Amino acid sequence: MILRGVSKRFGATQALQDVSLAFERGQIHALLGENGAGKSTLLKILSGLVRPDSGTLEPAWPSSPQEARRLGIATVHQHFMLVDELTVAENLKLAGVTRRPADLAEEYGLAVPWTTPVGALSVGEKQRVEILRALAQEAWLLLLDEPTAVLTPLEVEPLFAVLRRLAGAGKGIVFVSHKLGEVLSLCSRVSVLRQGRLVESREVAGCTPGDLARMMVGRDLEPLPVERAPVAGTALLELTGFTVGRLSVDLTLRSGEILGVAGVSGNGQRELADGLAGLRDFSGSAVLEGRSLRGLSIRQRCEAGLAYVPEDRQTTGSVLDFSLEENLILRDYPRFARRGVLDRDAVASRSGELVRDFAVKANSIHEAARTLSGGNLQKLILARELARGPRVLIAAQPTRGVDIGSTRSIHRLLLEEKARGTGILLISEDLDELRALSDRLAVLCDGRIAGIVSPDTPAEQLGLLFAGAA
């Protein structure tokens, strides 16, 4: 497939500018770039969701997703295209997949609960459904937009084995990722977009992570200094027999500590975060600085010093149709109200400060949150939560699907918050992130803590804990 001079503008934003690329059969081709660089727009054009303003595509432009499938193009989008009310099997049938779910699971090694409604699945489980649905369409060109963002290392390698096998059978694969190590180990060619333009396209052989990062951001990135916190910090959050659904754990989070929570998606991470944040009821004990969280509303938990960055920034973490300033005051709008009327000047002043302090790239605080890139939306949510000076921060998947520059900014914010004495519960499926930032690692398996270990624990031993075999 050959693209020549492809351009696309959305209002004042030039998403793509004169991009020419070729995707070949038998090749895994990485597409890199920061959030907002144009990667998702390019994939949407190839999948028939968006029409370009100019340019040509050989053999033909798909006019719709159905036409794309007819041309042999299948897509796994970064934001899921699933019907939450339907079961996994029903979603596959809706997509035109006629093969038995059990046969698909065996062939691709991506087990999912077929009879469960998609809305009840974790984000990682939903991702597996999306990948499986695309693989089952038997397309010649497979477009993968951040397919490993919610997978653990134990799940990634089996997926890569499938992709290598598909490429070996003559299929073309476009692989979008922010994980540079994955690109180096999987892909044979890499193309880099920056601000909608193609800045480089080359063979992967001979590239280093530093080379790829430099191509993406246009400069060298210095490593962040990370100091391990002493174990003897003051206990901030104490969980005893904390039970939500099948999750049941004992944990202590201390001041000035980042306690990482690792494990394969669907092993209790979501229950842990939702139970603490007040989205689901819990049994057992949860005490924040001597105050029980039992019976407290979400607002009361916030007032007690708890902040929450949820794993789904679009549906749980923000209101996309609200403006930036409206999203920034969701937690504490009463302080900006006088006799029931918002002081718009005060809201604008505070919002402007937060957007500047947290380096949120936006044209205006009055624009809708949905106009932000993934990384900037995540920074907006962090700005809202951290501006209140929390004692405990629950950060669930804070850099999922976020580019390398924004990831660095978010990591810096977390480390600065830790230095102020905040206790941070970092729930992530990115093992590299957990090992880089955490002072201790708690590994979840089947709703229980399989072990609390040093982040320097060898990957092989961590893998055994993930599987409950250690």
mmCIF file of C-alpha atoms in Angstrom, residues 39-203:
data_model
loop_
_atom_site.group_PDB
_atom_site.id
_atom_site.type_symbol
_atom_site.label_atom_id
_atom_site.label_comp_id
_atom_site.label_asym_id
_atom_site.label_seq_id
_atom_site.Cartn_x
_atom_site.Cartn_y
_atom_site.Cartn_z
ATOM 1 C CA LYS A 39 -0.463 8.817 13.835
ATOM 2 C CA SER A 40 -4.083 8.136 14.768
ATOM 3 C CA THR A 41 -5.340 10.404 11.983
ATOM 4 C CA LEU A 42 -3.307 8.424 9.453
ATOM 5 C CA LEU A 43 -4.702 5.137 10.772
ATOM 6 C CA LYS A 44 -8.256 6.505 10.646
ATOM 7 C CA ILE A 45 -7.742 7.461 7.009
ATOM 8 C CA LEU A 46 -6.483 3.967 6.187
ATOM 9 C CA SER A 47 -9.399 2.384 8.074
ATOM 10 C CA GLY A 48 -12.058 4.453 6.285
ATOM 11 C CA LEU A 49 -13.117 6.582 9.245
ATOM 12 C CA VAL A 50 -11.655 9.852 7.899
ATOM 13 C CA ARG A 51 -11.282 11.197 4.364
ATOM 14 C CA PRO A 52 -8.036 13.050 3.555
ATOM 15 C CA ASP A 53 -8.129 16.558 2.120
ATOM 16 C CA SER A 54 -5.578 15.640 -0.527
ATOM 17 C CA GLY A 55 -3.222 12.884 -1.607
ATOM 18 C CA THR A 56 -3.495 9.463 -3.194
ATOM 19 C CA LEU A 57 -3.569 5.899 -1.930
ATOM 20 C CA GLU A 58 -2.843 2.805 -3.981
ATOM 21 C CA PRO A 59 -4.782 0.680 -4.636
ATOM 22 C CA ALA A 60 -7.757 2.800 -3.418
ATOM 23 C CA TRP A 61 -9.078 5.006 -0.624
ATOM 24 C CA PRO A 62 -11.516 3.161 1.660
ATOM 25 C CA SER A 63 -14.702 5.237 1.856
ATOM 26 C CA SER A 64 -15.915 3.526 5.037
ATOM 27 C CA PRO A 65 -14.799 0.911 7.595
ATOM 28 C CA GLN A 66 -16.805 -1.660 5.634
ATOM 29 C CA GLU A 67 -14.935 -0.723 2.464
ATOM 30 C CA ALA A 68 -11.635 -0.953 4.366
ATOM 31 C CA ARG A 69 -12.480 -4.486 5.434
ATOM 32 C CA ARG A 70 -13.373 -5.342 1.837
ATOM 33 C CA LEU A 71 -9.951 -4.051 0.791
ATOM 34 C CA GLY A 72 -8.351 -6.273 3.437
ATOM 35 C CA ILE A 73 -7.596 -3.664 6.112
ATOM 36 C CA ALA A 74 -8.371 -4.370 9.789
ATOM 37 C CA THR A 75 -7.789 -1.933 12.654
ATOM 38 C CA VAL A 76 -7.302 -2.133 16.414
ATOM 39 C CA HIS A 77 -8.062 1.409 17.560
ATOM 40 C CA GLN A 78 -6.496 3.012 20.626
ATOM 41 C CA HIS A 79 -9.985 3.756 21.980
ATOM 42 C CA PHE A 80 -12.129 0.665 21.851
ATOM 43 C CA MET A 81 -14.883 0.156 19.271
ATOM 44 C CA LEU A 82 -16.914 -2.289 21.372
ATOM 45 C CA VAL A 83 -20.523 -2.388 22.608
ATOM 46 C CA ASP A 84 -20.370 -2.582 26.402
ATOM 47 C CA GLU A 85 -23.847 -4.095 26.773
ATOM 48 C CA LEU A 86 -23.019 -7.092 24.564
ATOM 49 C CA THR A 87 -20.928 -10.105 25.540
ATOM 50 C CA VAL A 88 -17.506 -10.729 24.037
ATOM 51 C CA ALA A 89 -18.926 -13.410 21.735
ATOM 52 C CA GLU A 90 -21.739 -11.085 20.622
ATOM 53 C CA ASN A 91 -19.257 -8.309 19.850
ATOM 54 C CA LEU A 92 -17.261 -10.695 17.680
ATOM 55 C CA LYS A 93 -20.392 -11.796 15.872
ATOM 56 C CA LEU A 94 -21.414 -8.166 15.352
ATOM 57 C CA ALA A 95 -18.050 -7.572 13.665
ATOM 58 C CA GLY A 96 -18.750 -10.394 11.241
ATOM 59 C CA VAL A 97 -16.477 -12.958 12.894
ATOM 60 C CA THR A 98 -18.025 -16.372 12.264
ATOM 61 C CA ARG A 99 -15.430 -18.688 13.788
ATOM 62 C CA ARG A 100 -15.978 -20.268 17.200
ATOM 63 C CA PRO A 101 -14.488 -18.215 20.088
ATOM 64 C CA ALA A 102 -12.690 -21.277 21.451
ATOM 65 C CA ASP A 103 -10.964 -21.838 18.111
ATOM 66 C CA LEU A 104 -9.846 -18.212 18.006
ATOM 67 C CA ALA A 105 -8.512 -18.382 21.554
ATOM 68 C CA GLU A 106 -6.487 -21.478 20.791
ATOM 69 C CA GLU A 107 -5.025 -20.117 17.570
ATOM 70 C CA TYR A 108 -4.003 -16.690 18.866
ATOM 71 C CA GLY A 109 -3.404 -17.390 22.568
ATOM 72 C CA LEU A 110 -5.598 -14.475 23.679
ATOM 73 C CA ALA A 111 -8.042 -15.920 26.201
ATOM 74 C CA VAL A 112 -11.031 -13.729 27.120
ATOM 75 C CA PRO A 113 -14.300 -14.428 29.005
ATOM 76 C CA TRP A 114 -16.644 -15.011 26.043
ATOM 77 C CA THR A 115 -19.947 -14.844 27.915
ATOM 78 C CA THR A 116 -19.144 -11.718 29.934
ATOM 79 C CA PRO A 117 -20.545 -8.305 28.900
ATOM 80 C CA VAL A 118 -17.715 -6.143 27.583
ATOM 81 C CA GLY A 119 -18.619 -3.349 30.019
ATOM 82 C CA ALA A 120 -17.638 -5.615 32.931
ATOM 83 C CA LEU A 121 -14.145 -6.277 31.556
ATOM 84 C CA SER A 122 -10.945 -4.540 32.582
ATOM 85 C CA VAL A 123 -9.260 -2.278 30.038
ATOM 86 C CA GLY A 124 -6.639 -4.957 29.384
ATOM 87 C CA GLU A 125 -9.295 -7.567 28.689
ATOM 88 C CA LYS A 126 -11.088 -5.197 26.317
ATOM 89 C CA GLN A 127 -7.834 -4.676 24.449
ATOM 90 C CA ARG A 128 -7.461 -8.412 23.986
ATOM 91 C CA VAL A 129 -10.982 -8.565 22.526
ATOM 92 C CA GLU A 130 -10.137 -5.769 20.068
ATOM 93 C CA ILE A 131 -6.928 -7.480 18.975
ATOM 94 C CA LEU A 132 -8.650 -10.822 18.578
ATOM 95 C CA ARG A 133 -11.482 -9.296 16.543
ATOM 96 C CA ALA A 134 -9.005 -7.714 14.116
ATOM 97 C CA LEU A 135 -6.915 -10.860 13.814
ATOM 98 C CA ALA A 136 -10.021 -12.914 13.050
ATOM 99 C CA GLN A 137 -10.935 -10.748 10.045
ATOM 100 C CA GLU A 138 -8.105 -12.285 8.006
ATOM 101 C CA ALA A 139 -7.017 -8.954 6.521
ATOM 102 C CA TRP A 140 -3.758 -8.543 4.603
ATOM 103 C CA LEU A 141 -2.973 -5.211 6.346
ATOM 104 C CA LEU A 142 -3.377 -5.021 10.136
ATOM 105 C CA LEU A 143 -3.327 -1.563 11.772
ATOM 106 C CA LEU A 144 -2.470 -1.697 15.490
ATOM 107 C CA ASP A 145 -2.817 1.565 17.453
ATOM 108 C CA GLU A 146 -1.048 1.068 20.813
ATOM 109 C CA PRO A 147 -1.937 -2.655 21.026
ATOM 110 C CA THR A 148 0.330 -3.341 24.023
ATOM 111 C CA ALA A 149 -0.523 -0.262 26.075
ATOM 112 C CA VAL A 150 -2.562 -2.362 28.512
ATOM 113 C CA LEU A 151 -0.671 -5.655 28.297
ATOM 114 C CA THR A 152 1.963 -6.945 30.709
ATOM 115 C CA PRO A 153 5.318 -8.380 29.552
ATOM 116 C CA LEU A 154 3.874 -11.877 30.003
ATOM 117 C CA GLU A 155 1.107 -11.049 27.522
ATOM 118 C CA VAL A 156 3.220 -9.061 25.067
ATOM 119 C CA GLU A 157 5.564 -11.790 23.856
ATOM 120 C CA PRO A 158 2.778 -14.228 22.860
ATOM 121 C CA LEU A 159 1.165 -11.368 20.902
ATOM 122 C CA PHE A 160 4.489 -10.596 19.224
ATOM 123 C CA ALA A 161 4.857 -14.255 18.305
ATOM 124 C CA VAL A 162 1.456 -14.058 16.599
ATOM 125 C CA LEU A 163 2.430 -10.862 14.750
ATOM 126 C CA ARG A 164 5.731 -12.329 13.593
ATOM 127 C CA ARG A 165 3.897 -15.399 12.338
ATOM 128 C CA LEU A 166 1.399 -13.228 10.469
ATOM 129 C CA ALA A 167 4.174 -11.174 8.882
ATOM 130 C CA GLY A 168 5.949 -14.376 7.914
ATOM 131 C CA ALA A 169 2.757 -15.484 6.179
ATOM 132 C CA GLY A 170 2.794 -12.336 4.029
ATOM 133 C CA LYS A 171 0.587 -9.942 5.993
ATOM 134 C CA GLY A 172 1.559 -6.312 6.438
ATOM 135 C CA ILE A 173 1.402 -4.827 9.945
ATOM 136 C CA VAL A 174 1.468 -1.163 10.975
ATOM 137 C CA PHE A 175 2.478 -0.978 14.634
ATOM 138 C CA VAL A 176 1.912 2.252 16.598
ATOM 139 C CA SER A 177 3.595 2.310 20.004
ATOM 140 C CA HIS A 178 5.288 4.597 22.504
ATOM 141 C CA LYS A 179 7.351 1.687 23.853
ATOM 142 C CA LEU A 180 10.624 2.004 22.013
ATOM 143 C CA GLY A 181 12.014 -1.316 23.215
ATOM 144 C CA GLU A 182 9.057 -3.068 21.601
ATOM 145 C CA VAL A 183 9.681 -1.315 18.304
ATOM 146 C CA LEU A 184 13.330 -2.375 18.311
ATOM 147 C CA SER A 185 12.533 -6.004 19.096
ATOM 148 C CA LEU A 186 9.521 -6.444 16.773
ATOM 149 C CA CYS A 187 9.664 -4.116 13.799
ATOM 150 C CA SER A 188 11.822 -4.101 10.667
ATOM 151 C CA ARG A 189 11.088 -0.530 9.572
ATOM 152 C CA VAL A 190 10.158 2.662 11.414
ATOM 153 C CA SER A 191 8.600 5.933 10.268
ATOM 154 C CA VAL A 192 8.380 8.982 12.527
ATOM 155 C CA LEU A 193 5.776 11.759 12.401
ATOM 156 C CA ARG A 194 6.257 15.116 14.085
ATOM 157 C CA GLN A 195 3.555 17.809 14.019
ATOM 158 C CA GLY A 196 1.837 16.084 11.114
ATOM 159 C CA ARG A 197 4.904 15.729 8.929
ATOM 160 C CA LEU A 198 7.009 12.685 8.134
ATOM 161 C CA VAL A 199 10.474 13.460 9.501
ATOM 162 C CA GLU A 200 12.193 10.113 8.924
ATOM 163 C CA SER A 201 11.576 6.616 7.558
ATOM 164 C CA ARG A 202 14.320 4.000 7.876
ATOM 165 C CA GLU A 203 15.214 0.441 8.714
#
